[in-house]
Each structure stands twice: as structure tokens, then as C-alpha cells.
PDB file of C-alpha atoms in Angstrom:
ATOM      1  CA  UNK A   1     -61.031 -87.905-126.487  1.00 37.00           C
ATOM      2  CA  UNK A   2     -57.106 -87.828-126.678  1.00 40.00           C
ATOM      3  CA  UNK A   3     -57.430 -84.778-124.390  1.00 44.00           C
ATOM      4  CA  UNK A   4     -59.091 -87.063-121.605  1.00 55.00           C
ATOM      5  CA  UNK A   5     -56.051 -89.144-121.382  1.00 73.00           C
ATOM      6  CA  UNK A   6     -53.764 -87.068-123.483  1.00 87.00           C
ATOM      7  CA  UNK A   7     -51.579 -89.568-125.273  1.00 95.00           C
ATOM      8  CA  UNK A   8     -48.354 -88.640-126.239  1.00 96.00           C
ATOM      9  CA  UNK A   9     -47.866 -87.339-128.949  1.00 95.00           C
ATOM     10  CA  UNK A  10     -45.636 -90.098-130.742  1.00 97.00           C
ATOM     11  CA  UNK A  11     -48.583 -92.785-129.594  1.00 97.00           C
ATOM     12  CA  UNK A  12     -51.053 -90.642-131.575  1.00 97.00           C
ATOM     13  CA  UNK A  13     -48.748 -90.673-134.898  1.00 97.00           C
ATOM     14  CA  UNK A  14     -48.400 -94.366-134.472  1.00 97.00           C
ATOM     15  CA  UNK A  15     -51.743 -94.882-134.333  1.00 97.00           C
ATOM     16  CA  UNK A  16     -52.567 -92.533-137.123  1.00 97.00           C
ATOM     17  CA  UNK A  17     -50.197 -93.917-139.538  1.00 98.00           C
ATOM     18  CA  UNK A  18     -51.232 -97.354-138.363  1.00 98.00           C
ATOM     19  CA  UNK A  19     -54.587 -96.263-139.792  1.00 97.00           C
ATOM     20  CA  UNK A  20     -53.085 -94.742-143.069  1.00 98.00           C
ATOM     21  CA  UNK A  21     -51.136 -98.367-143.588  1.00 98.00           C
ATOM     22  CA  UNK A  22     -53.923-100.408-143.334  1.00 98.00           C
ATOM     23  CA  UNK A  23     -55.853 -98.394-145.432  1.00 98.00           C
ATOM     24  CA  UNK A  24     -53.693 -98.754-148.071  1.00 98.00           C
ATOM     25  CA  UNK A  25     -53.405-102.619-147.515  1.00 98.00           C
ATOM     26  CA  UNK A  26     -56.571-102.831-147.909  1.00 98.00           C
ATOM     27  CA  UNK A  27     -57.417-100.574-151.363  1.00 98.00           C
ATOM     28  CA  UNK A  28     -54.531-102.742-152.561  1.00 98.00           C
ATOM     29  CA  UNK A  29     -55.704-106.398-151.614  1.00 98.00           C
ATOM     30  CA  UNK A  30     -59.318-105.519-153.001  1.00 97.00           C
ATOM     31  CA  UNK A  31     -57.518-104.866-156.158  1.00 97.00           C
ATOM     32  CA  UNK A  32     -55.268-107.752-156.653  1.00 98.00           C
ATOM     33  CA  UNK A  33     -56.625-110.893-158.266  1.00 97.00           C
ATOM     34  CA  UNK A  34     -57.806-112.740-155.364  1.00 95.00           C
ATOM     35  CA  UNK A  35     -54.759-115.510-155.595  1.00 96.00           C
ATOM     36  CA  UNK A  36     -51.434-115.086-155.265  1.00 97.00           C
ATOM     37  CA  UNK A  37     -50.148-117.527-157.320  1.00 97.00           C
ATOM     38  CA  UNK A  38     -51.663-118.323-160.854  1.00 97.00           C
ATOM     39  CA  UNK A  39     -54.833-120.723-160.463  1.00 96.00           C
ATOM     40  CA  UNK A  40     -57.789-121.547-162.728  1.00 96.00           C
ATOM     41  CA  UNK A  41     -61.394-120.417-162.106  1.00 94.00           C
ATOM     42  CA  UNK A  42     -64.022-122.841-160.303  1.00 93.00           C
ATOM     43  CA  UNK A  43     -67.103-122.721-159.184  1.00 94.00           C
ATOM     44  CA  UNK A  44     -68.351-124.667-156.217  1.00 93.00           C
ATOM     45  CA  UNK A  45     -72.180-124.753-155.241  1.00 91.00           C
ATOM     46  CA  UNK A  46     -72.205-127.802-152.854  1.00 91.00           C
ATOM     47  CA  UNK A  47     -72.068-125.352-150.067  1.00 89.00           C
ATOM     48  CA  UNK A  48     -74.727-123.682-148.463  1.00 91.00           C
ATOM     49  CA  UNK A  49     -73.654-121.052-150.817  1.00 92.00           C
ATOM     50  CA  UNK A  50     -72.529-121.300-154.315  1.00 93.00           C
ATOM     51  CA  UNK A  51     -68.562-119.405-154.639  1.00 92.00           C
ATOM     52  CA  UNK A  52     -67.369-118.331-158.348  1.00 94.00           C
ATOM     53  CA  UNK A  53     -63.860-117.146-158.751  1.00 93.00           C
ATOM     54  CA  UNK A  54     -62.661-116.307-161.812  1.00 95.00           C
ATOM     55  CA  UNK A  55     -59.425-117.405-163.182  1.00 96.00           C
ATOM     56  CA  UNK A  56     -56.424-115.472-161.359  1.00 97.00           C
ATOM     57  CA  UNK A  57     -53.434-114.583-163.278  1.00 97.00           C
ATOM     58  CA  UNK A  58     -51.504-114.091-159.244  1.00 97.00           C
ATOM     59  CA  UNK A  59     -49.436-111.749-158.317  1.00 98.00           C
ATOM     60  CA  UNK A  60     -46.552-109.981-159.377  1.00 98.00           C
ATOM     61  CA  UNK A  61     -43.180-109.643-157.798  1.00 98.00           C
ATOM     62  CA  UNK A  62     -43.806-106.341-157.156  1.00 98.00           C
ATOM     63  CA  UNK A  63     -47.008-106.565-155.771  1.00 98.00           C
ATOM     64  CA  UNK A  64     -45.830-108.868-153.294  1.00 98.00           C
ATOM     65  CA  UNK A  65     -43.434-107.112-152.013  1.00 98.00           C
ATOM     66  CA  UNK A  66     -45.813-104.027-151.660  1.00 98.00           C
ATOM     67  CA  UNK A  67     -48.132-106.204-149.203  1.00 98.00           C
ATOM     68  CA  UNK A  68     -45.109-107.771-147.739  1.00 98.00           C
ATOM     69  CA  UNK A  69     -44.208-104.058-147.190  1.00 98.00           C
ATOM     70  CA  UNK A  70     -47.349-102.830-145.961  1.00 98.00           C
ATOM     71  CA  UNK A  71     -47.798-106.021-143.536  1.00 98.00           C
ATOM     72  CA  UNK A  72     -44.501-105.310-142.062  1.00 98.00           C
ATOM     73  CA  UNK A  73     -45.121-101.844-141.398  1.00 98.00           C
ATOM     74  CA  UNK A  74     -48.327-103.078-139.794  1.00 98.00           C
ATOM     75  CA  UNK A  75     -46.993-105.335-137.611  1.00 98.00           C
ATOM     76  CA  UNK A  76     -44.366-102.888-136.546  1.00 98.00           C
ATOM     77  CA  UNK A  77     -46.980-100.295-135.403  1.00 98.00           C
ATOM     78  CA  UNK A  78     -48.997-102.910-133.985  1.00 98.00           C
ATOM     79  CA  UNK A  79     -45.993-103.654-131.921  1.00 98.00           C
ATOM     80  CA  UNK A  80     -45.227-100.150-131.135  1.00 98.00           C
ATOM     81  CA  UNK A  81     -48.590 -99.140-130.146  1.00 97.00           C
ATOM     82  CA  UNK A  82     -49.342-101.856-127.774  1.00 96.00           C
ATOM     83  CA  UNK A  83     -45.845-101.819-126.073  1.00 96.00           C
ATOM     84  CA  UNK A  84     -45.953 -98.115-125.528  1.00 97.00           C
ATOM     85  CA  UNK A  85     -44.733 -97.051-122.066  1.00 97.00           C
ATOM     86  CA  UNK A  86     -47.656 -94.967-121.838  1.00 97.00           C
ATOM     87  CA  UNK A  87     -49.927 -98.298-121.055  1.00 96.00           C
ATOM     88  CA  UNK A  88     -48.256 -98.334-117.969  1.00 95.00           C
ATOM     89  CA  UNK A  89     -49.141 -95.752-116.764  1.00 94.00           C
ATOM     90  CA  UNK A  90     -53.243 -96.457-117.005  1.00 93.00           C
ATOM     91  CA  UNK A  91     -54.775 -98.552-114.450  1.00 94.00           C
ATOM     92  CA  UNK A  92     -55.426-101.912-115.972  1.00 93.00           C
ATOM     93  CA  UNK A  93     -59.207-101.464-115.412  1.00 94.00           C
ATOM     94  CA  UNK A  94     -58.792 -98.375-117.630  1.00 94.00           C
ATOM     95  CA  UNK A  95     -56.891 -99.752-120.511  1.00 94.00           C
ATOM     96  CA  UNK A  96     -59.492-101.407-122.863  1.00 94.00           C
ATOM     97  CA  UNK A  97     -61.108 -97.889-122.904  1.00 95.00           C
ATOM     98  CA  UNK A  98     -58.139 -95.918-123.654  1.00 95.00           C
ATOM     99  CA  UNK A  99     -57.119 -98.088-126.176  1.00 94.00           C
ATOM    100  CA  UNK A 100     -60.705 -97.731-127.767  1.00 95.00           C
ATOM    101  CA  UNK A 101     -60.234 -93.734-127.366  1.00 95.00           C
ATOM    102  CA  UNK A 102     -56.961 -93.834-129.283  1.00 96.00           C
ATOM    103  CA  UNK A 103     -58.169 -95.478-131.664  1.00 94.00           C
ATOM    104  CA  UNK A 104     -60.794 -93.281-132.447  1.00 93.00           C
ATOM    105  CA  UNK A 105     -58.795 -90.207-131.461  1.00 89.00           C
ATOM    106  CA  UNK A 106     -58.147 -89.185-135.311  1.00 83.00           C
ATOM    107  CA  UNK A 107     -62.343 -88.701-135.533  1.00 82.00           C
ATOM    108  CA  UNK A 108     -62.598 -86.022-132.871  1.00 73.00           C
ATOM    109  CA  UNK A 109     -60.181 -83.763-134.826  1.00 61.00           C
TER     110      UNK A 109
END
């Protein structure tokens, strides 16, 4: 697919490390305890479903600052993929699918 509109080549590493990051934001949120800061366990079933949390020790400093870390990074790619210079150069009607190729571009490798 990348050959179809052949993306530069700093657009693909962008989007491929944009991948890796959130990747690794994600293994780490599904292993922190689910609050940030310290709160007791509850259960509430007056919903139309019942939701049990378990008591949550939070989050350390360091873990913080290693989503912090990760977010930013996200949010930097984010901005760098989206404000590329190489959107201009696709006709609007064509942008939604490009950005849908490069996006899956790392799959046809």
C-alpha cells in the first residue's frame, strides 16, 4: 500500500513508532492498578451492570511519569503525522484513504 502513494520515508517512521508508543501505553495502563491515586474498593450494582474494583494502591511517581512520557510522545507523533507536508500534496478527496493506507502500511511488509 505505501508503494501506491509512496509516503516518505520519515512519515512511515512516524507512523511506525506511533504504533510502537501506543503499544507500550497500552501493555502499561492494563497493568497499573486501575486508579491513579490510592482509593478503596466498591462495588456498585444499581446499574444495568454490576462494576467491582478492587482496592487500588495508585500509582507511583515513576509510573506516572512513564505514561506522562508515553502520552507526550503520542501526542507529538500525532502532531507530526497529521501536519506532514506530504498531506498537501493529496487531493482532499483522497486523504481519508491515504491516511487509512499509512496506517496500515507496517502490515503489508
Amino acid at each position: 500500500m505505501s508503494a501506491s502513494h509512496g509516503f516518505p520515508s520519515d512519515l512511515l517512521a512516524g507512523q511506525e513508532e506511533l504504533h510502537q508508543i501506543r503499544a507500550e501505553l497500552s501493555a502499561l495502563l492494563r497493568r497499573l492498578p486501575w486508579s491513579v491515586e490510592p482509593l478503596d474498593g466498591f462495588t456498585d450494582d444499581t446499574g444495568w451492570r454490576k462494576i467491582e474494583r478492587p482496592a487500588s494502591p495508585g500509582w507511583t511517581a515513576d509510573e506516572q511519569a512513564e505514561v506522562e512520557k508515553l502520552r507526550r510522545r503520542e501526542h507529538e507523533l500525532a502532531v507530526f503525522i497529521t501536519g506532514h507536508r506530504y498531506w498537501t500534496e493529496i487531493a482532499a478527496a483522497d486523504r481519508v484513504q491515504a491516511r487509512s493506507e499509512l496506517k496500515h502500511a507496517h502490515e503489508q511488509e
